[in-house]
């Protein structure tokens, strides 16, 4: 039997399954048994204990996990959460259900924002479950422990679970939920753990069952034959050897200091000396240090949505400036591209006046919503200019979801008026690619958002696991759109970046350069591998691989065509 999902990384692991208990079920909607004040104090002490526990875990964890755990502890300690729970208890609910519903309403806000933020709901759900587990006296499902190495199978992993993950023991992760940008996927990439996410079929796996986790193929092979095992082990060894070769930088560079920084963090470029700056995608100011450690030459995408979450009013210019200064500081003198607020159109941000929409991804998203609330956009631009003045970064600002020349002109004029000197667009709506020859002369740069470009080109909701097979940026339709943008950028003499997840796939990164991308921005942990792949080929070779892939008829054949054009074995078999 095989179980399919979305593969993360290139690794292949063989081992026995160890399952994490299923998530705690929703508590029944029962009326409270005690009076409101004692029920509320029960809820408060569970919130407090959960906050303390998460803070303690944060101290033990490092890197991104620590930041997420601290953020979770703050959520548990947030007085407005307690107030919302109190109101529900006052209205007659028991503490467990009040906690569940209060967190549920925050969850819907987050989900409505779409994309990266929607995938953060796991963090919120985890806090909610921890509080409910304390109230009901049920143990929280934790990552299992074992003396032997194992394949961790779970519904999904929350940051609190992953913080203490024993990397000596966990060979790979398989989760039923999650998408390619979920927390589990990000963690797996950072730690170079093979993972399959969105593998609904993994619920069938039993403790002790032998499996092969084949991340490049997005497959879990259950009860493999002796031949399958031999093949998987050989490929696993090759993948590990390749990893060891390219991963001389990043985390190791942090630990080993300047000596290790050398090749692994040198500026990005092709074998013939063509420069391809390699930049980082950041979602929080706290990601900056990791990005520098992985050799980021700057920031290609700072998602600013984090500043607006759960707000009933937009943050002030001063508050925003302070947060941007924090994010910019490590990049003084370097390029930093910030994307203005990309709110979903699901009436979730009260101050953007959203109404209910049947298909929010096709609704008032990004620049459309901001244009109707120009004061929010102007405040954000002012804060960005102020932070640039304080830190001395080379600031570029781009607008999300721009569809045509009218929207481009609107944004460019406004941003210049406020004092932004490098203004660009995030090309992620197919119309922007089709019209790229009209848009490129209007801007200073374009950055291709392959995540949304793929979702819209293939009409496949990026949040929907059931259409995940269509969400492949290798699809020749997506590659052709990228080629149109690359050509328009070259004709206008402006840089064309890629900031979607596709830029972090080493072979696809090379193809994108062949299609005209001049810089690439990605999750910091992916930088070393992309840097290494680019350095092996010339621009002529990248263009040859690009030509071969755009002529293909499917995503899989585009990938295979690029591999064979570069005289590599197919990418799923690293050599
Ligand atoms: C994209 O769509 O590719 C992108 C970079 O933006 P986000 O993932 O934030 O929608
Ligand atoms: Mg996008």
PDB file of C-alpha atoms in Angstrom, residues 370-541:
ATOM      1  CA  UNK A 370      -6.101  48.462   0.512  1.00  0.00           C
ATOM      2  CA  UNK A 371      -7.198  50.746  -2.283  1.00  0.00           C
ATOM      3  CA  UNK A 372     -10.604  51.073  -0.681  1.00  0.00           C
ATOM      4  CA  UNK A 373      -8.921  51.912   2.636  1.00  0.00           C
ATOM      5  CA  UNK A 374      -6.119  54.101   1.460  1.00  0.00           C
ATOM      6  CA  UNK A 375      -5.474  55.482   4.940  1.00  0.00           C
ATOM      7  CA  UNK A 376      -4.283  52.014   6.059  1.00  0.00           C
ATOM      8  CA  UNK A 377      -1.941  51.769   3.069  1.00  0.00           C
ATOM      9  CA  UNK A 378      -0.565  55.303   3.499  1.00  0.00           C
ATOM     10  CA  UNK A 379       0.161  54.681   7.190  1.00  0.00           C
ATOM     11  CA  UNK A 380       2.020  51.507   6.331  1.00  0.00           C
ATOM     12  CA  UNK A 381       4.079  53.221   3.628  1.00  0.00           C
ATOM     13  CA  UNK A 382       4.939  56.057   6.034  1.00  0.00           C
ATOM     14  CA  UNK A 383       6.115  53.592   8.660  1.00  0.00           C
ATOM     15  CA  UNK A 384       8.259  51.766   6.110  1.00  0.00           C
ATOM     16  CA  UNK A 385       9.915  54.976   4.934  1.00  0.00           C
ATOM     17  CA  UNK A 386      10.597  55.985   8.548  1.00  0.00           C
ATOM     18  CA  UNK A 387      12.154  52.578   9.289  1.00  0.00           C
ATOM     19  CA  UNK A 388      14.302  52.851   6.159  1.00  0.00           C
ATOM     20  CA  UNK A 389      15.602  56.224   7.351  1.00  0.00           C
ATOM     21  CA  UNK A 390      16.516  54.784  10.744  1.00  0.00           C
ATOM     22  CA  UNK A 391      18.213  51.629   9.501  1.00  0.00           C
ATOM     23  CA  UNK A 392      19.685  52.480   6.093  1.00  0.00           C
ATOM     24  CA  UNK A 393      18.334  49.438   4.240  1.00  0.00           C
ATOM     25  CA  UNK A 394      17.769  49.609   0.488  1.00  0.00           C
ATOM     26  CA  UNK A 395      14.003  49.525   0.796  1.00  0.00           C
ATOM     27  CA  UNK A 396      11.758  48.193  -1.952  1.00  0.00           C
ATOM     28  CA  UNK A 397       8.009  48.033  -1.410  1.00  0.00           C
ATOM     29  CA  UNK A 398       5.629  45.911  -3.448  1.00  0.00           C
ATOM     30  CA  UNK A 399       1.885  45.473  -3.622  1.00  0.00           C
ATOM     31  CA  UNK A 400       0.199  42.055  -3.518  1.00  0.00           C
ATOM     32  CA  UNK A 401      -2.445  40.791  -5.963  1.00  0.00           C
ATOM     33  CA  UNK A 402      -1.955  43.491  -8.580  1.00  0.00           C
ATOM     34  CA  UNK A 403      -3.973  42.616 -11.691  1.00  0.00           C
ATOM     35  CA  UNK A 404      -3.279  45.315 -14.276  1.00  0.00           C
ATOM     36  CA  UNK A 405      -1.701  48.644 -15.235  1.00  0.00           C
ATOM     37  CA  UNK A 406      -4.342  50.712 -13.498  1.00  0.00           C
ATOM     38  CA  UNK A 407      -3.647  49.086 -10.127  1.00  0.00           C
ATOM     39  CA  UNK A 408       0.093  49.252 -10.747  1.00  0.00           C
ATOM     40  CA  UNK A 409      -0.025  52.983 -11.520  1.00  0.00           C
ATOM     41  CA  UNK A 410      -2.175  53.619  -8.500  1.00  0.00           C
ATOM     42  CA  UNK A 411       0.271  51.909  -6.164  1.00  0.00           C
ATOM     43  CA  UNK A 412       3.424  53.323  -7.749  1.00  0.00           C
ATOM     44  CA  UNK A 413       2.156  56.908  -7.609  1.00  0.00           C
ATOM     45  CA  UNK A 414       1.003  56.637  -4.024  1.00  0.00           C
ATOM     46  CA  UNK A 415       4.181  54.924  -2.786  1.00  0.00           C
ATOM     47  CA  UNK A 416       6.408  57.503  -4.525  1.00  0.00           C
ATOM     48  CA  UNK A 417       4.348  60.343  -3.072  1.00  0.00           C
ATOM     49  CA  UNK A 418       4.964  58.978   0.411  1.00  0.00           C
ATOM     50  CA  UNK A 419       8.712  58.695  -0.266  1.00  0.00           C
ATOM     51  CA  UNK A 420       9.356  55.097  -1.364  1.00  0.00           C
ATOM     52  CA  UNK A 421      11.992  55.154  -4.091  1.00  0.00           C
ATOM     53  CA  UNK A 422      11.903  51.474  -5.198  1.00  0.00           C
ATOM     54  CA  UNK A 423       8.367  50.424  -5.964  1.00  0.00           C
ATOM     55  CA  UNK A 424       7.335  47.056  -7.347  1.00  0.00           C
ATOM     56  CA  UNK A 425       4.569  44.538  -7.672  1.00  0.00           C
ATOM     57  CA  UNK A 426       4.127  40.965  -6.558  1.00  0.00           C
ATOM     58  CA  UNK A 427       3.106  39.225  -9.784  1.00  0.00           C
ATOM     59  CA  UNK A 428       0.822  36.462  -8.595  1.00  0.00           C
ATOM     60  CA  UNK A 429      -2.399  37.011 -10.552  1.00  0.00           C
ATOM     61  CA  UNK A 430      -2.186  35.487 -14.049  1.00  0.00           C
ATOM     62  CA  UNK A 431      -3.420  38.749 -15.623  1.00  0.00           C
ATOM     63  CA  UNK A 432      -0.296  40.494 -14.313  1.00  0.00           C
ATOM     64  CA  UNK A 433       1.846  37.934 -16.138  1.00  0.00           C
ATOM     65  CA  UNK A 434      -0.133  38.208 -19.360  1.00  0.00           C
ATOM     66  CA  UNK A 435       0.128  42.011 -19.180  1.00  0.00           C
ATOM     67  CA  UNK A 436       3.705  42.040 -17.887  1.00  0.00           C
ATOM     68  CA  UNK A 437       4.929  44.013 -20.912  1.00  0.00           C
ATOM     69  CA  UNK A 438       2.568  46.834 -19.872  1.00  0.00           C
ATOM     70  CA  UNK A 439       3.408  46.646 -16.168  1.00  0.00           C
ATOM     71  CA  UNK A 440       7.198  46.260 -16.195  1.00  0.00           C
ATOM     72  CA  UNK A 441       7.913  49.771 -17.560  1.00  0.00           C
ATOM     73  CA  UNK A 442       5.844  51.240 -14.700  1.00  0.00           C
ATOM     74  CA  UNK A 443       7.806  49.703 -11.811  1.00  0.00           C
ATOM     75  CA  UNK A 444      11.322  49.344 -10.405  1.00  0.00           C
ATOM     76  CA  UNK A 445      11.068  45.575  -9.906  1.00  0.00           C
ATOM     77  CA  UNK A 446       8.709  42.628 -10.127  1.00  0.00           C
ATOM     78  CA  UNK A 447       8.630  39.674  -7.769  1.00  0.00           C
ATOM     79  CA  UNK A 448       6.814  36.550  -8.933  1.00  0.00           C
ATOM     80  CA  UNK A 449       4.578  34.946  -6.303  1.00  0.00           C
ATOM     81  CA  UNK A 450       4.454  31.395  -7.564  1.00  0.00           C
ATOM     82  CA  UNK A 451       2.161  30.188  -4.758  1.00  0.00           C
ATOM     83  CA  UNK A 452      -0.806  32.269  -5.842  1.00  0.00           C
ATOM     84  CA  UNK A 453       0.191  32.272  -9.497  1.00  0.00           C
ATOM     85  CA  UNK A 454      -0.092  28.478  -9.438  1.00  0.00           C
ATOM     86  CA  UNK A 455      -3.386  28.492  -7.530  1.00  0.00           C
ATOM     87  CA  UNK A 456      -4.973  30.936  -9.988  1.00  0.00           C
ATOM     88  CA  UNK A 457      -3.436  29.560 -13.188  1.00  0.00           C
ATOM     89  CA  UNK A 458      -4.638  26.049 -12.376  1.00  0.00           C
ATOM     90  CA  UNK A 459      -7.841  27.039 -10.544  1.00  0.00           C
ATOM     91  CA  UNK A 460      -6.760  24.973  -7.535  1.00  0.00           C
ATOM     92  CA  UNK A 461      -7.335  26.438  -4.061  1.00  0.00           C
ATOM     93  CA  UNK A 462      -3.971  26.347  -2.291  1.00  0.00           C
ATOM     94  CA  UNK A 463      -5.690  25.597   1.021  1.00  0.00           C
ATOM     95  CA  UNK A 464      -7.457  22.522  -0.310  1.00  0.00           C
ATOM     96  CA  UNK A 465      -5.585  19.249   0.130  1.00  0.00           C
ATOM     97  CA  UNK A 466      -7.851  17.469  -2.369  1.00  0.00           C
ATOM     98  CA  UNK A 467      -6.518  19.566  -5.272  1.00  0.00           C
ATOM     99  CA  UNK A 468      -2.904  19.610  -4.040  1.00  0.00           C
ATOM    100  CA  UNK A 469      -1.807  17.687  -7.130  1.00  0.00           C
ATOM    101  CA  UNK A 470      -2.727  20.715  -9.274  1.00  0.00           C
ATOM    102  CA  UNK A 471      -0.752  23.104  -7.100  1.00  0.00           C
ATOM    103  CA  UNK A 472       2.557  22.323  -8.721  1.00  0.00           C
ATOM    104  CA  UNK A 473       4.625  25.307  -9.859  1.00  0.00           C
ATOM    105  CA  UNK A 474       6.435  22.986 -12.249  1.00  0.00           C
ATOM    106  CA  UNK A 475       3.306  23.009 -14.399  1.00  0.00           C
ATOM    107  CA  UNK A 476       4.255  24.344 -17.847  1.00  0.00           C
ATOM    108  CA  UNK A 477       1.358  26.828 -17.643  1.00  0.00           C
ATOM    109  CA  UNK A 478       2.971  28.419 -14.588  1.00  0.00           C
ATOM    110  CA  UNK A 479       6.428  28.282 -16.153  1.00  0.00           C
ATOM    111  CA  UNK A 480       5.130  30.026 -19.277  1.00  0.00           C
ATOM    112  CA  UNK A 481       3.586  32.788 -17.174  1.00  0.00           C
ATOM    113  CA  UNK A 482       6.921  33.181 -15.366  1.00  0.00           C
ATOM    114  CA  UNK A 483       8.657  33.367 -18.747  1.00  0.00           C
ATOM    115  CA  UNK A 484       6.355  36.213 -19.834  1.00  0.00           C
ATOM    116  CA  UNK A 485       7.259  38.157 -16.701  1.00  0.00           C
ATOM    117  CA  UNK A 486      10.977  37.414 -17.121  1.00  0.00           C
ATOM    118  CA  UNK A 487      10.933  38.629 -20.729  1.00  0.00           C
ATOM    119  CA  UNK A 488       9.014  41.796 -19.836  1.00  0.00           C
ATOM    120  CA  UNK A 489      11.429  42.533 -16.986  1.00  0.00           C
ATOM    121  CA  UNK A 490      14.447  42.104 -19.274  1.00  0.00           C
ATOM    122  CA  UNK A 491      12.905  44.372 -21.929  1.00  0.00           C
ATOM    123  CA  UNK A 492      12.235  47.060 -19.320  1.00  0.00           C
ATOM    124  CA  UNK A 493      15.656  46.584 -17.696  1.00  0.00           C
ATOM    125  CA  UNK A 494      14.295  45.840 -14.227  1.00  0.00           C
ATOM    126  CA  UNK A 495      15.047  42.963 -11.832  1.00  0.00           C
ATOM    127  CA  UNK A 496      12.585  40.091 -11.682  1.00  0.00           C
ATOM    128  CA  UNK A 497      12.599  38.079  -8.470  1.00  0.00           C
ATOM    129  CA  UNK A 498      10.749  34.972  -7.389  1.00  0.00           C
ATOM    130  CA  UNK A 499       9.462  34.862  -3.825  1.00  0.00           C
ATOM    131  CA  UNK A 500       7.026  31.922  -3.916  1.00  0.00           C
ATOM    132  CA  UNK A 501       7.959  28.510  -2.527  1.00  0.00           C
ATOM    133  CA  UNK A 502       9.154  27.492  -6.017  1.00  0.00           C
ATOM    134  CA  UNK A 503      12.338  29.532  -5.562  1.00  0.00           C
ATOM    135  CA  UNK A 504      13.419  27.138  -2.799  1.00  0.00           C
ATOM    136  CA  UNK A 505      13.316  24.055  -5.045  1.00  0.00           C
ATOM    137  CA  UNK A 506      16.919  23.898  -6.333  1.00  0.00           C
ATOM    138  CA  UNK A 507      16.165  22.561  -9.792  1.00  0.00           C
ATOM    139  CA  UNK A 508      13.131  24.777 -10.288  1.00  0.00           C
ATOM    140  CA  UNK A 509      15.162  27.755  -9.056  1.00  0.00           C
ATOM    141  CA  UNK A 510      17.623  27.114 -11.869  1.00  0.00           C
ATOM    142  CA  UNK A 511      14.779  26.817 -14.399  1.00  0.00           C
ATOM    143  CA  UNK A 512      13.277  30.085 -13.139  1.00  0.00           C
ATOM    144  CA  UNK A 513      16.631  31.785 -13.703  1.00  0.00           C
ATOM    145  CA  UNK A 514      16.572  30.320 -17.211  1.00  0.00           C
ATOM    146  CA  UNK A 515      13.124  31.874 -17.655  1.00  0.00           C
ATOM    147  CA  UNK A 516      14.405  35.318 -16.718  1.00  0.00           C
ATOM    148  CA  UNK A 517      14.403  35.532 -12.911  1.00  0.00           C
ATOM    149  CA  UNK A 518      17.347  37.641 -11.767  1.00  0.00           C
ATOM    150  CA  UNK A 519      17.042  37.034  -8.010  1.00  0.00           C
ATOM    151  CA  UNK A 520      15.449  34.418  -5.777  1.00  0.00           C
ATOM    152  CA  UNK A 521      13.916  34.670  -2.320  1.00  0.00           C
ATOM    153  CA  UNK A 522      13.033  31.738  -0.102  1.00  0.00           C
ATOM    154  CA  UNK A 523      12.761  30.218   3.390  1.00  0.00           C
ATOM    155  CA  UNK A 524      16.278  30.808   4.775  1.00  0.00           C
ATOM    156  CA  UNK A 525      17.036  27.118   5.396  1.00  0.00           C
ATOM    157  CA  UNK A 526      16.703  26.414   1.675  1.00  0.00           C
ATOM    158  CA  UNK A 527      19.361  28.929   0.651  1.00  0.00           C
ATOM    159  CA  UNK A 528      22.435  26.628   0.870  1.00  0.00           C
ATOM    160  CA  UNK A 529      20.982  23.981  -1.405  1.00  0.00           C
ATOM    161  CA  UNK A 530      19.762  26.469  -4.002  1.00  0.00           C
ATOM    162  CA  UNK A 531      23.118  28.287  -3.868  1.00  0.00           C
ATOM    163  CA  UNK A 532      24.929  25.031  -4.487  1.00  0.00           C
ATOM    164  CA  UNK A 533      22.685  23.979  -7.396  1.00  0.00           C
ATOM    165  CA  UNK A 534      22.958  27.344  -9.167  1.00  0.00           C
ATOM    166  CA  UNK A 535      26.739  27.326  -8.887  1.00  0.00           C
ATOM    167  CA  UNK A 536      26.951  24.118 -10.939  1.00  0.00           C
ATOM    168  CA  UNK A 537      25.402  25.467 -14.154  1.00  0.00           C
ATOM    169  CA  UNK A 538      25.839  28.306 -16.622  1.00  0.00           C
ATOM    170  CA  UNK A 539      23.121  30.670 -17.780  1.00  0.00           C
ATOM    171  CA  UNK A 540      23.053  28.891 -21.141  1.00  0.00           C
ATOM    172  CA  UNK A 541      22.419  25.591 -19.333  1.00  0.00           C
TER     173      UNK A 541
END
